[in-house]
Short mmCIF file of C-alpha atoms in Angstrom, two decimals:
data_model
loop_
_atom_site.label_atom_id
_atom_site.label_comp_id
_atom_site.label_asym_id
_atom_site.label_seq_id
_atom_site.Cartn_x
_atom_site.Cartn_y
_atom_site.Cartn_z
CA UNK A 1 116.06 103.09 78.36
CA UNK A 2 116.36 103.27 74.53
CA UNK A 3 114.08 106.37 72.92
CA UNK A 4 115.58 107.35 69.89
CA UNK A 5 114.07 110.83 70.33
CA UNK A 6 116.97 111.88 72.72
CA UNK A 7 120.49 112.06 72.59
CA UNK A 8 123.10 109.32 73.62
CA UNK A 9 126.52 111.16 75.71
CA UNK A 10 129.54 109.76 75.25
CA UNK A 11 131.99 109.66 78.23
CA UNK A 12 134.89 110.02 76.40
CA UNK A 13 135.47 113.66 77.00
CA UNK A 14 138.70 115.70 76.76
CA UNK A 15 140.01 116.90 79.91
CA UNK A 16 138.95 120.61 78.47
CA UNK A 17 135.64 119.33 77.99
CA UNK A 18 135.35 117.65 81.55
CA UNK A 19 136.51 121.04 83.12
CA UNK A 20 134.00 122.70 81.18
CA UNK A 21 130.91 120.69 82.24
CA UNK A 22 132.31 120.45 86.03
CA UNK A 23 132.02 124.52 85.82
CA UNK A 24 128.22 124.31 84.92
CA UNK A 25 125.93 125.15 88.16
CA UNK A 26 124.45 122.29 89.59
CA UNK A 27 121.34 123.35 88.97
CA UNK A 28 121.46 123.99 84.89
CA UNK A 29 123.51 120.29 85.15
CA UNK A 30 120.30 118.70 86.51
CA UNK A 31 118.05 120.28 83.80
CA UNK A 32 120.68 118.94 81.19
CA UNK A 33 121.18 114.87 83.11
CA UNK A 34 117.50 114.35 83.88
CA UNK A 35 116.55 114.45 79.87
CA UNK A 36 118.37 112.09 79.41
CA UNK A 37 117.74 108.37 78.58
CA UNK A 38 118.43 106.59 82.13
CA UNK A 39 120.93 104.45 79.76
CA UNK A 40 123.09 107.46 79.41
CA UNK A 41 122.59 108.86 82.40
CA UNK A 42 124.13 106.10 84.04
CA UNK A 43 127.05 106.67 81.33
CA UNK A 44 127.41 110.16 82.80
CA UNK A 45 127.99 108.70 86.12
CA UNK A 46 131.65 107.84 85.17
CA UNK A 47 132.52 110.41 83.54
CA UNK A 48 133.99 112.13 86.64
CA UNK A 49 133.19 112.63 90.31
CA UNK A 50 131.26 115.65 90.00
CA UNK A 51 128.90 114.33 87.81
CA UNK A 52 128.87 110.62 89.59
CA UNK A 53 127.85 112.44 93.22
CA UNK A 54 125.32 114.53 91.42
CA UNK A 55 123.86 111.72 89.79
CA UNK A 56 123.60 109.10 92.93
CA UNK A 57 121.99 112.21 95.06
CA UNK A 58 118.86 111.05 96.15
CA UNK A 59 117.38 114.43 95.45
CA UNK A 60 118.86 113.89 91.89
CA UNK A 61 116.74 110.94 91.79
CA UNK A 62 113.76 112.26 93.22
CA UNK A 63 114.23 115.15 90.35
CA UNK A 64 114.52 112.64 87.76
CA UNK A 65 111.25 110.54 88.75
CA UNK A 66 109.54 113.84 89.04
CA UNK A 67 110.33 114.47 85.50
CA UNK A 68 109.90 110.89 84.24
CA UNK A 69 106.64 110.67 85.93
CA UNK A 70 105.43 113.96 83.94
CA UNK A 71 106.85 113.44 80.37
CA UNK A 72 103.85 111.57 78.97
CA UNK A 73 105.64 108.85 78.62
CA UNK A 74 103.29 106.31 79.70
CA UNK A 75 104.26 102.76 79.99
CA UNK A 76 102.56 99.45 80.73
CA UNK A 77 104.56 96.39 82.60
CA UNK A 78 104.12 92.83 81.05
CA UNK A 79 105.65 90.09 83.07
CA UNK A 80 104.84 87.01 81.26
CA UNK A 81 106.05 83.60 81.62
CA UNK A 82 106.50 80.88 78.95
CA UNK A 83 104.57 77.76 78.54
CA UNK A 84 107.43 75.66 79.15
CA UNK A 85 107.78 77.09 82.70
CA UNK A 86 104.38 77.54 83.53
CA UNK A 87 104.19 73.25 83.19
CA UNK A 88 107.20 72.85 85.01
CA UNK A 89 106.11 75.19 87.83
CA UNK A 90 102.47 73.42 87.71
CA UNK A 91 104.29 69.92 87.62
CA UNK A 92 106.76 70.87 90.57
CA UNK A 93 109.91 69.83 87.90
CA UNK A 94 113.19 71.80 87.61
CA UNK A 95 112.16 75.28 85.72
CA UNK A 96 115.30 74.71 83.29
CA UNK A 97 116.68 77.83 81.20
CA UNK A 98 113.42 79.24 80.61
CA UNK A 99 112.83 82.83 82.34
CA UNK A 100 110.02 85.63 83.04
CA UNK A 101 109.68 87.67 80.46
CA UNK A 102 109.90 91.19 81.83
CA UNK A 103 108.57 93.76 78.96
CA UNK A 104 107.34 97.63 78.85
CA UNK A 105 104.73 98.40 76.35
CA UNK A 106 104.14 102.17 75.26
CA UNK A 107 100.49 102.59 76.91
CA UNK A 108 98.98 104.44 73.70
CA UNK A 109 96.21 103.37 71.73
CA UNK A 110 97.67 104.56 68.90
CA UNK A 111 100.60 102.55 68.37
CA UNK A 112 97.94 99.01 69.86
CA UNK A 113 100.74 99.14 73.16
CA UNK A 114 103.82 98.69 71.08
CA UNK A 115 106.85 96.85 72.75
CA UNK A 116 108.91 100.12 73.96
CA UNK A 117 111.96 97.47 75.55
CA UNK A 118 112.85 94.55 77.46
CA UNK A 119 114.56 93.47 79.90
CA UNK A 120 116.25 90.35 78.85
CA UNK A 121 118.35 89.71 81.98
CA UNK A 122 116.07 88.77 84.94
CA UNK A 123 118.67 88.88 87.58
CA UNK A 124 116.29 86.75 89.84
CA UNK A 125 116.23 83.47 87.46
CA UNK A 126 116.45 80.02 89.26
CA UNK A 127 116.13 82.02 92.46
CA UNK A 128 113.01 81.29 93.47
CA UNK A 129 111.87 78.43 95.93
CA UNK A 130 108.46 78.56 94.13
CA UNK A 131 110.01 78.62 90.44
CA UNK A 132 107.89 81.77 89.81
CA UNK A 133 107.90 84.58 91.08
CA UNK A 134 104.57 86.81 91.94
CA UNK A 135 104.31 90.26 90.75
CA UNK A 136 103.09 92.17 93.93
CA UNK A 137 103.15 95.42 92.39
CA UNK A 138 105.20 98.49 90.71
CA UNK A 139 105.95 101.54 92.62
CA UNK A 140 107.99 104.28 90.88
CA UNK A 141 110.05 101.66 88.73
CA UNK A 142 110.46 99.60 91.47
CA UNK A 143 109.06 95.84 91.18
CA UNK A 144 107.95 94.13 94.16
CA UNK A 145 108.45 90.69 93.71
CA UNK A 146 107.03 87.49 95.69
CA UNK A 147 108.65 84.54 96.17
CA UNK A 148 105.45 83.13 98.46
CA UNK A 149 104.03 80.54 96.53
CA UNK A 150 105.95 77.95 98.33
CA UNK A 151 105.72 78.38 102.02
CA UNK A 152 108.41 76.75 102.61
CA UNK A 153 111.09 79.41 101.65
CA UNK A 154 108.99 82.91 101.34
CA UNK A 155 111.60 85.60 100.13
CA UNK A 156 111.12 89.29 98.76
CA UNK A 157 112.76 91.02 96.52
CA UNK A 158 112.84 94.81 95.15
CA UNK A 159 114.13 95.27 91.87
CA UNK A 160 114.82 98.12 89.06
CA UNK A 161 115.35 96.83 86.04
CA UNK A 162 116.18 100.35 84.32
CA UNK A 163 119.34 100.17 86.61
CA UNK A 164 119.45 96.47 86.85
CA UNK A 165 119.96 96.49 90.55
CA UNK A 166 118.02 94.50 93.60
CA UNK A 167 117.25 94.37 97.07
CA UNK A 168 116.26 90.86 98.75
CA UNK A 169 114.50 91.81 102.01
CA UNK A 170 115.37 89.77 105.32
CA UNK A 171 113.26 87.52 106.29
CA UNK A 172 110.00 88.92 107.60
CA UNK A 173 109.53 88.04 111.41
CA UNK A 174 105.62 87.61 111.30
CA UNK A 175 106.47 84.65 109.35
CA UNK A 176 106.62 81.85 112.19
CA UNK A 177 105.66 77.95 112.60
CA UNK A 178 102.16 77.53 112.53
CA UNK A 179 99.34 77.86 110.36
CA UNK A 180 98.61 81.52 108.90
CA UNK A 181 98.03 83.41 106.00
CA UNK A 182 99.35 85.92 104.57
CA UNK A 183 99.39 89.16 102.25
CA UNK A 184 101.78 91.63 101.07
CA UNK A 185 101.76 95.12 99.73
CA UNK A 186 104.15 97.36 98.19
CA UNK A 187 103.75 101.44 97.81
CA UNK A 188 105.61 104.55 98.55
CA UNK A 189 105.29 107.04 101.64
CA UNK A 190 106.12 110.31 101.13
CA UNK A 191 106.23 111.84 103.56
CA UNK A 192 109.93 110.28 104.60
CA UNK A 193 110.45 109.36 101.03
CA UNK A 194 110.44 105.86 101.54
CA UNK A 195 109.51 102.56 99.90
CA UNK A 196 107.56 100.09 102.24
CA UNK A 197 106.78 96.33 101.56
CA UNK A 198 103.51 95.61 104.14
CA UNK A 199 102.67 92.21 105.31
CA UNK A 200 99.44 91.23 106.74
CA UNK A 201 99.07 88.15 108.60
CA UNK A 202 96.27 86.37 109.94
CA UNK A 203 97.27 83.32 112.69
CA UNK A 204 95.07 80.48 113.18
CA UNK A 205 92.21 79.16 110.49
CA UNK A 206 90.61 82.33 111.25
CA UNK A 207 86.60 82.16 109.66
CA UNK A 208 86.59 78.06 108.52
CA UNK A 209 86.11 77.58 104.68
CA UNK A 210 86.05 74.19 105.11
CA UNK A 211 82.42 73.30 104.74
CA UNK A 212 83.06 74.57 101.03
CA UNK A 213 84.26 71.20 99.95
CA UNK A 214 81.70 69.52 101.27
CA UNK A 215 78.94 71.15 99.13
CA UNK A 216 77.49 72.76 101.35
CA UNK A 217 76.79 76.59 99.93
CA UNK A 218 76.99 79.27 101.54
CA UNK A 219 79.85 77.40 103.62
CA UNK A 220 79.33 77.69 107.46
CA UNK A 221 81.69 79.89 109.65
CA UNK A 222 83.72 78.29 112.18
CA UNK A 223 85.56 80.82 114.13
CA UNK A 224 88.30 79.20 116.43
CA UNK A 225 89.94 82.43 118.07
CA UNK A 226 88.90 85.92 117.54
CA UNK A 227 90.61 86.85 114.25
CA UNK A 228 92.86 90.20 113.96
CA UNK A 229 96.08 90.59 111.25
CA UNK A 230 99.01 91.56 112.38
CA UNK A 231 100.86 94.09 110.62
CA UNK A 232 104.92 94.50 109.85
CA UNK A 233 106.27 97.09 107.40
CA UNK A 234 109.80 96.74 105.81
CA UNK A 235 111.24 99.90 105.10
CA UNK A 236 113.68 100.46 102.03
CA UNK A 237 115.47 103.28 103.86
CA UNK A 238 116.52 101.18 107.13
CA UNK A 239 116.73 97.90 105.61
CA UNK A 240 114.63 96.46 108.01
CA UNK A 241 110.84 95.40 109.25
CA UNK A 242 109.02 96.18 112.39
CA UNK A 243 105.63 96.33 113.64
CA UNK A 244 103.08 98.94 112.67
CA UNK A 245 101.95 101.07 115.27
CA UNK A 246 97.98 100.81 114.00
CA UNK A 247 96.06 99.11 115.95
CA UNK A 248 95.27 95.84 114.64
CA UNK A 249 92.57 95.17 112.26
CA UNK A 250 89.66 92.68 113.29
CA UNK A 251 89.39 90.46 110.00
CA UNK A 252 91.06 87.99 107.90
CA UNK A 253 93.53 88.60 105.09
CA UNK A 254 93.13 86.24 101.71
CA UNK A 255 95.56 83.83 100.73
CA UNK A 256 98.32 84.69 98.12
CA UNK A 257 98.23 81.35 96.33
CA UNK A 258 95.17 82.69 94.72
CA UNK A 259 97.97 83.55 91.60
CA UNK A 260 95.26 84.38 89.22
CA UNK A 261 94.13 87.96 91.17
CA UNK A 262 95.21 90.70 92.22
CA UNK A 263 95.28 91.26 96.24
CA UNK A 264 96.80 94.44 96.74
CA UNK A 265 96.57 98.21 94.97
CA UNK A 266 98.73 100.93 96.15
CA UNK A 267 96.38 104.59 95.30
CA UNK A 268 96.38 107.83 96.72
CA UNK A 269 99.53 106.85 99.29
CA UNK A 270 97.73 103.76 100.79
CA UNK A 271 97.60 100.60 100.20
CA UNK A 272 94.13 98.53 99.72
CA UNK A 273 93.18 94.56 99.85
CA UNK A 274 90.04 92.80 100.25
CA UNK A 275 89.53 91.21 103.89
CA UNK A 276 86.47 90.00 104.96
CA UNK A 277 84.85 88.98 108.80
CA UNK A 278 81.95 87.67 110.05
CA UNK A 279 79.07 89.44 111.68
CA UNK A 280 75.68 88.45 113.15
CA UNK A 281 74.10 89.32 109.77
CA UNK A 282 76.64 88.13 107.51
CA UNK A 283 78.76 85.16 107.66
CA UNK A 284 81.44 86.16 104.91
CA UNK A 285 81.09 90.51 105.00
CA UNK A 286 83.90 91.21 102.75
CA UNK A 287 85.14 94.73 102.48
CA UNK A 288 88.44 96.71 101.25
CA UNK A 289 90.96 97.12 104.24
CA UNK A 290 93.07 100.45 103.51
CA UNK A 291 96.14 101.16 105.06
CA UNK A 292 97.62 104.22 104.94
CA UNK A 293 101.45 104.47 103.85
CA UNK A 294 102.14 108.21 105.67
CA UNK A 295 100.06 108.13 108.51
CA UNK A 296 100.14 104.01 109.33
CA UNK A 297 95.89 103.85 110.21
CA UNK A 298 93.30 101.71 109.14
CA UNK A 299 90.12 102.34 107.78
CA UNK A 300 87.55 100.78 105.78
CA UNK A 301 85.80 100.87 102.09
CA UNK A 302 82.71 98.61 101.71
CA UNK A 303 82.28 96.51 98.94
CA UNK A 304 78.69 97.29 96.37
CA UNK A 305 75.91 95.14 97.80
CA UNK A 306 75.74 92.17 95.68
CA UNK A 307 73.01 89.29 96.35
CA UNK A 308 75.98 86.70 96.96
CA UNK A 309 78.62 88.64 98.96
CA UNK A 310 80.50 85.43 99.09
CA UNK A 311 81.58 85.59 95.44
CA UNK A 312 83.54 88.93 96.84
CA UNK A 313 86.15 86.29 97.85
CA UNK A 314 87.37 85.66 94.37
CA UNK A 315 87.96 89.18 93.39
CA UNK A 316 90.86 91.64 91.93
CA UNK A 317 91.38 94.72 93.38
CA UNK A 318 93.45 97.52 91.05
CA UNK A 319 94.11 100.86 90.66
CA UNK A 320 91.75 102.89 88.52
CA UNK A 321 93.25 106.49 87.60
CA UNK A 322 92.99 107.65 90.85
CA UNK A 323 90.57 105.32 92.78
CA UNK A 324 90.16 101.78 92.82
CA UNK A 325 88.35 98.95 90.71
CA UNK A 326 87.36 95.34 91.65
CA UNK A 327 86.97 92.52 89.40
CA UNK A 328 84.87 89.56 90.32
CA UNK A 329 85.37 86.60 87.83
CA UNK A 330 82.24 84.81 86.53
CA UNK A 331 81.04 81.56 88.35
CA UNK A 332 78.20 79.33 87.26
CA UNK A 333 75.25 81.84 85.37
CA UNK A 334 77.24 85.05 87.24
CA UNK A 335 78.87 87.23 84.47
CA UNK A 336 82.05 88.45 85.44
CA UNK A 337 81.84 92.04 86.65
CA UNK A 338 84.16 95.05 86.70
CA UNK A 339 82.93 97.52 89.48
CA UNK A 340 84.80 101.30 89.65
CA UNK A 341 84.59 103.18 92.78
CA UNK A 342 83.87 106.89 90.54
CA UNK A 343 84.62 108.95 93.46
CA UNK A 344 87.37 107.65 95.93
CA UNK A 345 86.02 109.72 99.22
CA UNK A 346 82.43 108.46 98.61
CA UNK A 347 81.88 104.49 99.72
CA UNK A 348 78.68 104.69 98.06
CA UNK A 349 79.67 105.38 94.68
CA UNK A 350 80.14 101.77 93.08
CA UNK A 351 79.46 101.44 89.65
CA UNK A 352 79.54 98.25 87.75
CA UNK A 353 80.75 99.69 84.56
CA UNK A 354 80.41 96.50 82.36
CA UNK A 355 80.00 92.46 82.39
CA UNK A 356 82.07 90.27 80.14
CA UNK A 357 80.59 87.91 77.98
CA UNK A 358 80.35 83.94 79.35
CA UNK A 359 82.09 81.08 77.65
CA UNK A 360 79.02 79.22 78.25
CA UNK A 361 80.75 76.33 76.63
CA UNK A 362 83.46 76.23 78.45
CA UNK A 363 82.85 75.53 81.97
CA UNK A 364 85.23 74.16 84.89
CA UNK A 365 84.66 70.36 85.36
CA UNK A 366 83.48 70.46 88.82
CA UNK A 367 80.73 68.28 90.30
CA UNK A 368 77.25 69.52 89.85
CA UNK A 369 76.60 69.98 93.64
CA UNK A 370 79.13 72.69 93.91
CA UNK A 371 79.30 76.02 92.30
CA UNK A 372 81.75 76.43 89.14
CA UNK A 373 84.22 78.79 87.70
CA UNK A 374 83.35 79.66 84.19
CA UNK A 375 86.33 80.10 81.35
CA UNK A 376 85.42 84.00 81.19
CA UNK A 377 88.32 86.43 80.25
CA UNK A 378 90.02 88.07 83.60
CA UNK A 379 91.44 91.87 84.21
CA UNK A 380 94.74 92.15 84.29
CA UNK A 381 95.00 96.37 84.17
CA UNK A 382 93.89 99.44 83.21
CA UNK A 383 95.64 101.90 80.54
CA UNK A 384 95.89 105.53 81.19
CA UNK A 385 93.11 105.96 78.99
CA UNK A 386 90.94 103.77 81.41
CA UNK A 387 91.09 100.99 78.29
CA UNK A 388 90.65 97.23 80.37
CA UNK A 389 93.60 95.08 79.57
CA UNK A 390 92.33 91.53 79.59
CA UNK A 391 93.52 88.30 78.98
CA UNK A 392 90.71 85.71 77.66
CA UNK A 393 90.12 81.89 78.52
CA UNK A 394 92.73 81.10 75.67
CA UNK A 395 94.98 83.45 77.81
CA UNK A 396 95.37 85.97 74.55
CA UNK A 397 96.07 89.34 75.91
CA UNK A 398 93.31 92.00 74.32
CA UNK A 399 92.75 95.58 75.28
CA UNK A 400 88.66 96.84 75.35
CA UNK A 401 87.17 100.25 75.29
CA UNK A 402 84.34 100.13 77.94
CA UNK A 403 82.91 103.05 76.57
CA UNK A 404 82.46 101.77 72.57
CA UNK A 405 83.24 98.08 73.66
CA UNK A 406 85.95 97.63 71.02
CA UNK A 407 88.16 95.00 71.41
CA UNK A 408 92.24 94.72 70.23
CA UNK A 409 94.51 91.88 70.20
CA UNK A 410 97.39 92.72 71.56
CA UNK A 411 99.78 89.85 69.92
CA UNK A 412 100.66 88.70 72.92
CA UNK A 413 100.17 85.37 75.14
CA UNK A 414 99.77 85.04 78.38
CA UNK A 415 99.43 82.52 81.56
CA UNK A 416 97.80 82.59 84.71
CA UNK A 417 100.74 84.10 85.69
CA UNK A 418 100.60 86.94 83.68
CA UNK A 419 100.69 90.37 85.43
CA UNK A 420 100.09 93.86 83.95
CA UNK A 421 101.18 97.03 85.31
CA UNK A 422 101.33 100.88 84.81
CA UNK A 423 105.28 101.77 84.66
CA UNK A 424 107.50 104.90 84.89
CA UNK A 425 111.35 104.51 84.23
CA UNK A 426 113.41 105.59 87.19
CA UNK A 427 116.51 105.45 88.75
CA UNK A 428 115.15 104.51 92.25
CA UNK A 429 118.42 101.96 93.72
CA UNK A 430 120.94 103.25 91.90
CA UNK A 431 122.45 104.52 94.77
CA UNK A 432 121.98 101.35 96.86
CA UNK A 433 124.50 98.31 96.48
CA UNK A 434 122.47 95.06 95.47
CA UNK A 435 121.72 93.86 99.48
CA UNK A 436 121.18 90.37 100.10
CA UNK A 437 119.21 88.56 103.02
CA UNK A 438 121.88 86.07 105.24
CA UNK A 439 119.10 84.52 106.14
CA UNK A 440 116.92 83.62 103.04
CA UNK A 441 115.26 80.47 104.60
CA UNK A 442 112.76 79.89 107.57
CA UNK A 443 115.00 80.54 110.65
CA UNK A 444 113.49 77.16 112.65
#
């Protein structure tokens, strides 16, 4: 990508020249390529064959994120969409020319998260069922992108856009007729140096919400079946998903409709989302369900006590340096919440760090028998600097300090589909041709 700081090569080299550089030691070549802007890097790759099988080495690669993940050069991912296409999507019309807007920020309080470039040719435009795509998360430049918000057409896609290639993922078998829900998760093992995309199903209605429209509050539980989520994993490296060999959980996954949260945070090599179950004492015990990428075992992180553990159903879970933060939005007189987990081996150490302010004059329509969903502003991210990136009612995207509570406008607009990510440039798929699924639809 473009950094003015470092040089550009040109490939048009005399044949002196090209001898020359072949001669180098692979090693001191390496040092010299992985400096480089990923632009030019990809320049260097036809310059001659030497050079082109040095750079598409996957240990070349892994070199290169190595580097690009310890340069300081820290970077924030905006996906945004434009009003035009958020009211098509919301009033099921064609989407039209308008596209995501794909953007990395320079994560630096300094420069108030500067636009550092954008990607201005979403590869994936008018191919989504949905006519939006969700953001599941970023993995070392890799984007793992949704498109589940139709259920009638559920596709996945990984995608670079430093080396503007893709992968669509076949279709995932746990997907079958009948009522379930799912949830997704995207992080790296490495162990085998692999990417994995995770699904989590739940079959049946699982624990009933149904009462919930009714007014009724708490809701009543309604088990049908005893309720366990099945697990497949779709591995970059084979190109194909199978079933995990944990054994399977005994609770419910959320739904990914729920576009305004975040479900799934990929820390320390595993991959967490809240689940909840029911239990003699509880009816809705929600917890974080943590998978691990390596090993492929369960365990489980409890959620603070709160008075109302059903609000836990509503909330974000994200990264936080490294451990992991929750959100929980504001309903009725409940401030919104942001809860850090200060030391990731001890369950016990939930803090609630700070509350946002209520929009007290700005509440959901909804009738007066039911709870409500205030207009409160919702986390989107952290910065490096553990700043809370946060996009208010009027969907402005603002940074805050949680320490001196100072708050930024960042210039920049959002939606409810607006997504926020930490970033690293790599070169991760450049040495994979663009694969696509033969069979995109459900296969019934």
């Amino acid at each position: 990508m473009s950094d003015n700081s470092r040089p550009e090569v040109s490939k048009s080299l005399t044949e002196e020249e090209a001898i020359l550089w072949d001669s180098l030691p692979p090693e001191i070549l390496t040092h010299i390529l992985v400096r480089l802007p990923i632009k030019s890097i990809i320049t260097c790759s036809s310059v001659s064959k030497t050079w082109k099988s040095l750079i598409l080495n996957p240990t070349f690669i892994s070199t290169h994120l190595r580097h690009s993940s310890s340069n300081n050069n820290n970077l924030l991912l905006f996906r945004l969409c434009p009003k035009p296409l958020v009211e098509a999507f919301d009033d099921m019309d064609p989407v039209g020319h308008e596209k995501e807007v794909y953007a990395l920020h320079r994560d630096d309080t300094i420069t108030n998260f500067d636009q550092y470039t954008r990607f201005d040719d979403f590869p994936l435009h008018r191919k989504s069922c949905s006519g939006i795509f969700r953001v599941v998360g970023t993995c070392n430049g890799l984007i793992c992108l949704a498109d589940d918000l139709n259920y009638l057409c559920p596709n996945f896609y990984l995608w670079n856009p430093c080396v503007k290639k893709y992968v669509r993922l076949p279709y995932p078998y746990l997907l079958t007729a009948g009522f379930y829900t799912a949830a997704v998760g995207f992080g790296f093992d490495s162990k085998t140096n692999d990417y994995k995309v995770v699904m989590f199903v739940t079959r049946g209605r699982g624990y009933s919400h149904d009462h919930e429209d009714e007014g009724e509050y708490p809701p009543k539980v309604e088990v049908e079946v005893e309720v366990e989520v099945e697990v497949g994993v779709y591995s970059l490296a084979t190109g194909k998903w199978r079933e995990a060999t944990a054994e399977r959980p005994k609770c419910a996954v959320r739904n990914t409709v729920i576009v305004d949260l975040r479900l799934q945070a990929f820390v320390n090599g595993a991959l967490h989302l809240v689940c909840y179950k029911t239990t003699p004492e509880i009816r809705f015990l929600y917890f974080v369900l943590v998978f691990d990428l390596e090993d492929e075992v369960f365990r489980e992180i409890p959620l603070p006590k709160h008075s109302d553990m059903f609000f836990w159903k509503w909330v974000s879970i994200m990264a936080f340096g490294k451990s992991i933060a929750v959100f929980k939005p504001g309903y009725s007189v409940n401030a919104p919440d942001i809860w850090v987990l200060k030391n990731y081996s001890d369950a016990s150490s939930w803090t609630k760090i700070i509350s946002l302010d209520i929009d007290a004059q700005a509440p959901l329509q909804m009738p007066p028998s039911r709870f409500y969903r205030v207009k409160t502003p919702s986390l989107k991210a952290f910065s490096k600097s553990g700043e809370a990136i946060l996009q208010t009612h009027k969907k402005r995207l603002v940074s805050k300090d949680l320490e001196t509570k100072e708050v930024k406008d960042l210039g920049i607009t959002g939606s409810k589909y607006s997504f926020v990510d930490s970033y690293v440039e790599s070169l991760v798929l450049l040495d994979k041709p663009d694969l696509a699924n033969p069979y995109p639809y459900r296969p019934y």
